[in-house]
PDB file of C-alpha atoms in Angstrom:
ATOM      1  CA  UNK H   6      90.735  71.793 102.653  1.00 52.00           C
ATOM      2  CA  UNK H   7      91.644  74.908 100.740  1.00 54.00           C
ATOM      3  CA  UNK H   8      89.355  77.060  98.642  1.00 62.00           C
ATOM      4  CA  UNK H   9      90.155  79.688  96.033  1.00 63.00           C
ATOM      5  CA  UNK H  10      88.478  83.067  96.300  1.00 58.00           C
ATOM      6  CA  UNK H  11      85.402  83.179  94.079  1.00 63.00           C
ATOM      7  CA  UNK H  12      84.281  86.748  93.676  1.00 66.00           C
ATOM      8  CA  UNK H  13      80.918  86.733  91.931  1.00 66.00           C
ATOM      9  CA  UNK H  14      78.820  89.580  93.361  1.00 63.00           C
ATOM     10  CA  UNK H  15      80.865  92.339  91.772  1.00 74.00           C
ATOM     11  CA  UNK H  16      78.733  94.445  89.492  1.00 72.00           C
ATOM     12  CA  UNK H  17      78.547  98.072  88.395  1.00 79.00           C
ATOM     13  CA  UNK H  18      75.067  98.078  89.935  1.00 78.00           C
ATOM     14  CA  UNK H  19      76.481  97.379  93.419  1.00 81.00           C
ATOM     15  CA  UNK H  20      77.888  99.949  95.790  1.00 85.00           C
ATOM     16  CA  UNK H  21      81.629 100.179  96.292  1.00 89.00           C
ATOM     17  CA  UNK H  22      81.153  99.042  99.895  1.00 89.00           C
ATOM     18  CA  UNK H  23      79.228  95.944  98.824  1.00 88.00           C
ATOM     19  CA  UNK H  24      81.924  95.054  96.297  1.00 90.00           C
ATOM     20  CA  UNK H  25      84.659  95.730  98.862  1.00 92.00           C
ATOM     21  CA  UNK H  26      82.982  93.442 101.368  1.00 93.00           C
ATOM     22  CA  UNK H  27      82.659  90.673  98.779  1.00 92.00           C
ATOM     23  CA  UNK H  28      86.310  90.867  97.779  1.00 94.00           C
ATOM     24  CA  UNK H  29      87.641  91.064 101.340  1.00 96.00           C
ATOM     25  CA  UNK H  30      85.439  88.246 102.656  1.00 95.00           C
ATOM     26  CA  UNK H  31      86.360  85.961  99.770  1.00 94.00           C
ATOM     27  CA  UNK H  32      90.084  86.512 100.240  1.00 96.00           C
ATOM     28  CA  UNK H  33      89.636  85.977 103.972  1.00 97.00           C
ATOM     29  CA  UNK H  34      87.886  82.631 103.419  1.00 95.00           C
ATOM     30  CA  UNK H  35      90.625  81.545 101.031  1.00 96.00           C
ATOM     31  CA  UNK H  36      93.362  82.577 103.489  1.00 97.00           C
ATOM     32  CA  UNK H  37      91.741  80.732 106.380  1.00 96.00           C
ATOM     33  CA  UNK H  38      91.217  77.607 104.251  1.00 96.00           C
ATOM     34  CA  UNK H  39      94.990  77.046 104.383  1.00 97.00           C
ATOM     35  CA  UNK H  40      95.260  77.389 108.171  1.00 96.00           C
ATOM     36  CA  UNK H  41      94.855  73.708 109.106  1.00 96.00           C
ATOM     37  CA  UNK H  42      97.475  72.633 106.569  1.00 96.00           C
ATOM     38  CA  UNK H  43      99.829  75.376 107.756  1.00 96.00           C
ATOM     39  CA  UNK H  44      99.333  74.247 111.356  1.00 96.00           C
ATOM     40  CA  UNK H  45     100.116  70.626 110.477  1.00 95.00           C
ATOM     41  CA  UNK H  46     103.299  71.725 108.743  1.00 92.00           C
ATOM     42  CA  UNK H  47     103.773  68.691 106.482  1.00 92.00           C
ATOM     43  CA  UNK H  48     103.195  70.444 103.150  1.00 94.00           C
ATOM     44  CA  UNK H  49     105.043  73.730 102.725  1.00 94.00           C
ATOM     45  CA  UNK H  50     102.541  74.911 100.114  1.00 96.00           C
ATOM     46  CA  UNK H  51      99.908  75.615 102.784  1.00 97.00           C
ATOM     47  CA  UNK H  52     102.159  78.203 104.434  1.00 97.00           C
ATOM     48  CA  UNK H  53     103.007  79.656 101.030  1.00 96.00           C
ATOM     49  CA  UNK H  54      99.384  79.835  99.892  1.00 97.00           C
ATOM     50  CA  UNK H  55      98.179  81.302 103.185  1.00 97.00           C
ATOM     51  CA  UNK H  56     100.873  83.952 103.122  1.00 97.00           C
ATOM     52  CA  UNK H  57     100.206  84.899  99.496  1.00 97.00           C
ATOM     53  CA  UNK H  58      96.484  85.129 100.124  1.00 97.00           C
ATOM     54  CA  UNK H  59      97.034  87.184 103.292  1.00 97.00           C
ATOM     55  CA  UNK H  60      99.014  89.654 101.195  1.00 97.00           C
ATOM     56  CA  UNK H  61      96.222  89.799  98.609  1.00 97.00           C
ATOM     57  CA  UNK H  62      93.743  90.334 101.425  1.00 98.00           C
ATOM     58  CA  UNK H  63      95.839  93.168 102.850  1.00 97.00           C
ATOM     59  CA  UNK H  64      96.067  94.787  99.423  1.00 97.00           C
ATOM     60  CA  UNK H  65      92.297  94.610  99.061  1.00 96.00           C
ATOM     61  CA  UNK H  66      91.897  96.041 102.549  1.00 97.00           C
ATOM     62  CA  UNK H  67      94.309  98.868 101.659  1.00 96.00           C
ATOM     63  CA  UNK H  68      92.300  99.660  98.537  1.00 95.00           C
ATOM     64  CA  UNK H  69      88.940  99.717 100.306  1.00 95.00           C
ATOM     65  CA  UNK H  70      89.888 101.102 103.736  1.00 94.00           C
ATOM     66  CA  UNK H  71      87.801 104.248 103.214  1.00 93.00           C
ATOM     67  CA  UNK H  72      84.629 102.133 103.031  1.00 91.00           C
ATOM     68  CA  UNK H  73      84.871 101.148 106.707  1.00 92.00           C
ATOM     69  CA  UNK H  74      85.106 102.735 110.143  1.00 88.00           C
ATOM     70  CA  UNK H  75      88.777 103.343 110.907  1.00 89.00           C
ATOM     71  CA  UNK H  76      89.140 101.940 114.435  1.00 88.00           C
ATOM     72  CA  UNK H  77      87.555  98.518 113.847  1.00 88.00           C
ATOM     73  CA  UNK H  78      89.082  98.227 110.403  1.00 94.00           C
ATOM     74  CA  UNK H  79      92.588  98.939 111.721  1.00 95.00           C
ATOM     75  CA  UNK H  80      92.252  96.225 114.368  1.00 94.00           C
ATOM     76  CA  UNK H  81      91.364  93.599 111.752  1.00 96.00           C
ATOM     77  CA  UNK H  82      94.030  94.852 109.390  1.00 97.00           C
ATOM     78  CA  UNK H  83      96.712  94.510 112.089  1.00 96.00           C
ATOM     79  CA  UNK H  84      95.711  90.873 112.707  1.00 96.00           C
ATOM     80  CA  UNK H  85      95.976  90.055 109.007  1.00 97.00           C
ATOM     81  CA  UNK H  86      99.357  91.806 108.918  1.00 97.00           C
ATOM     82  CA  UNK H  87     100.513  89.677 111.877  1.00 96.00           C
ATOM     83  CA  UNK H  88      99.453  86.545 110.000  1.00 96.00           C
ATOM     84  CA  UNK H  89     101.484  87.628 106.964  1.00 96.00           C
ATOM     85  CA  UNK H  90     104.561  88.342 109.069  1.00 95.00           C
ATOM     86  CA  UNK H  91     104.532  85.096 111.039  1.00 95.00           C
ATOM     87  CA  UNK H  92     103.973  83.114 107.848  1.00 95.00           C
ATOM     88  CA  UNK H  93     106.918  84.892 106.202  1.00 95.00           C
ATOM     89  CA  UNK H  94     109.446  83.661 108.734  1.00 94.00           C
ATOM     90  CA  UNK H  95     108.362  80.061 108.182  1.00 96.00           C
ATOM     91  CA  UNK H  96     108.133  80.426 104.407  1.00 96.00           C
ATOM     92  CA  UNK H  97     111.666  81.784 104.090  1.00 96.00           C
ATOM     93  CA  UNK H  98     113.021  78.693 105.839  1.00 97.00           C
ATOM     94  CA  UNK H  99     110.782  76.382 103.781  1.00 96.00           C
ATOM     95  CA  UNK H 100     112.270  77.831 100.594  1.00 96.00           C
ATOM     96  CA  UNK H 101     115.852  77.409 101.833  1.00 96.00           C
ATOM     97  CA  UNK H 102     115.290  73.841 103.002  1.00 97.00           C
ATOM     98  CA  UNK H 103     113.573  72.893  99.749  1.00 95.00           C
ATOM     99  CA  UNK H 104     116.347  74.418  97.668  1.00 95.00           C
ATOM    100  CA  UNK H 105     119.106  72.586  99.559  1.00 96.00           C
ATOM    101  CA  UNK H 106     117.189  69.300  99.417  1.00 95.00           C
ATOM    102  CA  UNK H 107     116.823  69.623  95.647  1.00 94.00           C
ATOM    103  CA  UNK H 108     120.533  70.303  95.114  1.00 94.00           C
ATOM    104  CA  UNK H 109     121.704  67.652  97.573  1.00 91.00           C
ATOM    105  CA  UNK H 110     121.797  64.857  94.991  1.00 87.00           C
ATOM    106  CA  UNK H 111     123.815  66.919  92.533  1.00 92.00           C
ATOM    107  CA  UNK H 112     126.714  67.463  94.935  1.00 91.00           C
ATOM    108  CA  UNK H 113     129.755  65.263  95.486  1.00 91.00           C
ATOM    109  CA  UNK H 114     129.388  62.842  98.402  1.00 88.00           C
ATOM    110  CA  UNK H 115     131.894  64.795 100.497  1.00 86.00           C
ATOM    111  CA  UNK H 116     129.746  67.946 100.341  1.00 91.00           C
ATOM    112  CA  UNK H 117     126.445  66.167 100.937  1.00 93.00           C
ATOM    113  CA  UNK H 118     127.153  65.556 104.616  1.00 92.00           C
ATOM    114  CA  UNK H 119     127.653  69.268 105.225  1.00 93.00           C
ATOM    115  CA  UNK H 120     124.471  70.145 103.340  1.00 95.00           C
ATOM    116  CA  UNK H 121     122.534  67.527 105.315  1.00 95.00           C
ATOM    117  CA  UNK H 122     123.767  69.166 108.516  1.00 96.00           C
ATOM    118  CA  UNK H 123     122.706  72.541 107.200  1.00 96.00           C
ATOM    119  CA  UNK H 124     119.270  71.172 106.295  1.00 97.00           C
ATOM    120  CA  UNK H 125     118.875  69.750 109.813  1.00 97.00           C
ATOM    121  CA  UNK H 126     119.871  73.116 111.275  1.00 98.00           C
ATOM    122  CA  UNK H 127     117.349  74.922 109.061  1.00 97.00           C
ATOM    123  CA  UNK H 128     114.632  72.418 109.984  1.00 97.00           C
ATOM    124  CA  UNK H 129     115.245  73.166 113.681  1.00 97.00           C
ATOM    125  CA  UNK H 130     115.064  76.889 112.932  1.00 97.00           C
ATOM    126  CA  UNK H 131     111.829  76.284 111.035  1.00 97.00           C
ATOM    127  CA  UNK H 132     110.309  74.556 114.034  1.00 96.00           C
ATOM    128  CA  UNK H 133     111.260  77.572 116.153  1.00 97.00           C
ATOM    129  CA  UNK H 134     109.780  79.929 113.538  1.00 96.00           C
ATOM    130  CA  UNK H 135     106.546  77.908 113.556  1.00 97.00           C
ATOM    131  CA  UNK H 136     106.021  78.524 117.281  1.00 97.00           C
ATOM    132  CA  UNK H 137     104.961  82.194 116.926  1.00 97.00           C
ATOM    133  CA  UNK H 138     102.722  81.208 114.006  1.00 96.00           C
ATOM    134  CA  UNK H 139     101.025  78.480 116.045  1.00 97.00           C
ATOM    135  CA  UNK H 140     100.739  80.804 119.041  1.00 97.00           C
ATOM    136  CA  UNK H 141      99.109  83.432 116.843  1.00 96.00           C
ATOM    137  CA  UNK H 142      96.635  80.892 115.467  1.00 96.00           C
ATOM    138  CA  UNK H 143      95.768  79.821 119.017  1.00 97.00           C
ATOM    139  CA  UNK H 144      95.248  83.450 120.054  1.00 97.00           C
ATOM    140  CA  UNK H 145      93.095  84.155 117.016  1.00 95.00           C
ATOM    141  CA  UNK H 146      90.950  81.119 117.740  1.00 96.00           C
ATOM    142  CA  UNK H 147      90.645  81.982 121.446  1.00 97.00           C
ATOM    143  CA  UNK H 148      89.525  85.544 120.706  1.00 96.00           C
ATOM    144  CA  UNK H 149      87.053  84.564 117.979  1.00 95.00           C
ATOM    145  CA  UNK H 150      88.964  86.512 115.345  1.00 96.00           C
ATOM    146  CA  UNK H 151      87.410  84.708 112.402  1.00 95.00           C
ATOM    147  CA  UNK H 152      83.858  85.332 113.599  1.00 94.00           C
ATOM    148  CA  UNK H 153      84.570  88.966 114.478  1.00 95.00           C
ATOM    149  CA  UNK H 154      86.289  89.593 111.154  1.00 96.00           C
ATOM    150  CA  UNK H 155      83.387  88.146 109.202  1.00 95.00           C
ATOM    151  CA  UNK H 156      80.787  89.968 111.285  1.00 94.00           C
ATOM    152  CA  UNK H 157      82.556  93.250 110.610  1.00 95.00           C
ATOM    153  CA  UNK H 158      83.086  92.740 106.888  1.00 94.00           C
ATOM    154  CA  UNK H 159      79.932  90.857 105.983  1.00 89.00           C
ATOM    155  CA  UNK H 160      77.707  93.398 107.704  1.00 72.00           C
ATOM    156  CA  UNK H 161      74.156  92.758 108.791  1.00 46.00           C
ATOM    157  CA  UNK H 162      72.677  93.734 105.422  1.00 40.00           C
ATOM    158  CA  UNK H 163      74.726  91.126 103.578  1.00 36.00           C
ATOM    159  CA  UNK H 164      74.241  88.030 105.737  1.00 33.00           C
TER     160      UNK H 164
END
């Protein structure tokens, strides 16, 4: 189940750090809401949405980096960057496959066989590209990344 970031606690009366935490945590929740769908791999939109949201999260983290201790922040930032990169490899292939599938019916029969072969080749490449993504998800789950990320960015005063 996916959720869209709902940023409500932003106010001129709040500190920059409080607002930064709210924005980052909301983007993080949205990004992680696409993980199960991305892992299943049946609907290409989950990979797309997770990647887009990871980029938004990274942009927010870039903008508010000065609000947090450098060492811990950098560690979390690098994990989000790894998510973006592994999703990108899969997404690029999803786009190619989708494009060829959409044009398949518009081609003469003689060319369709070649395009079908190309689609099968790209689907095999996609499965290979999914392996690092799935490995990363497994590593993140095993190390408690989600909990650690939220503990760092929510902060004890905001729980």
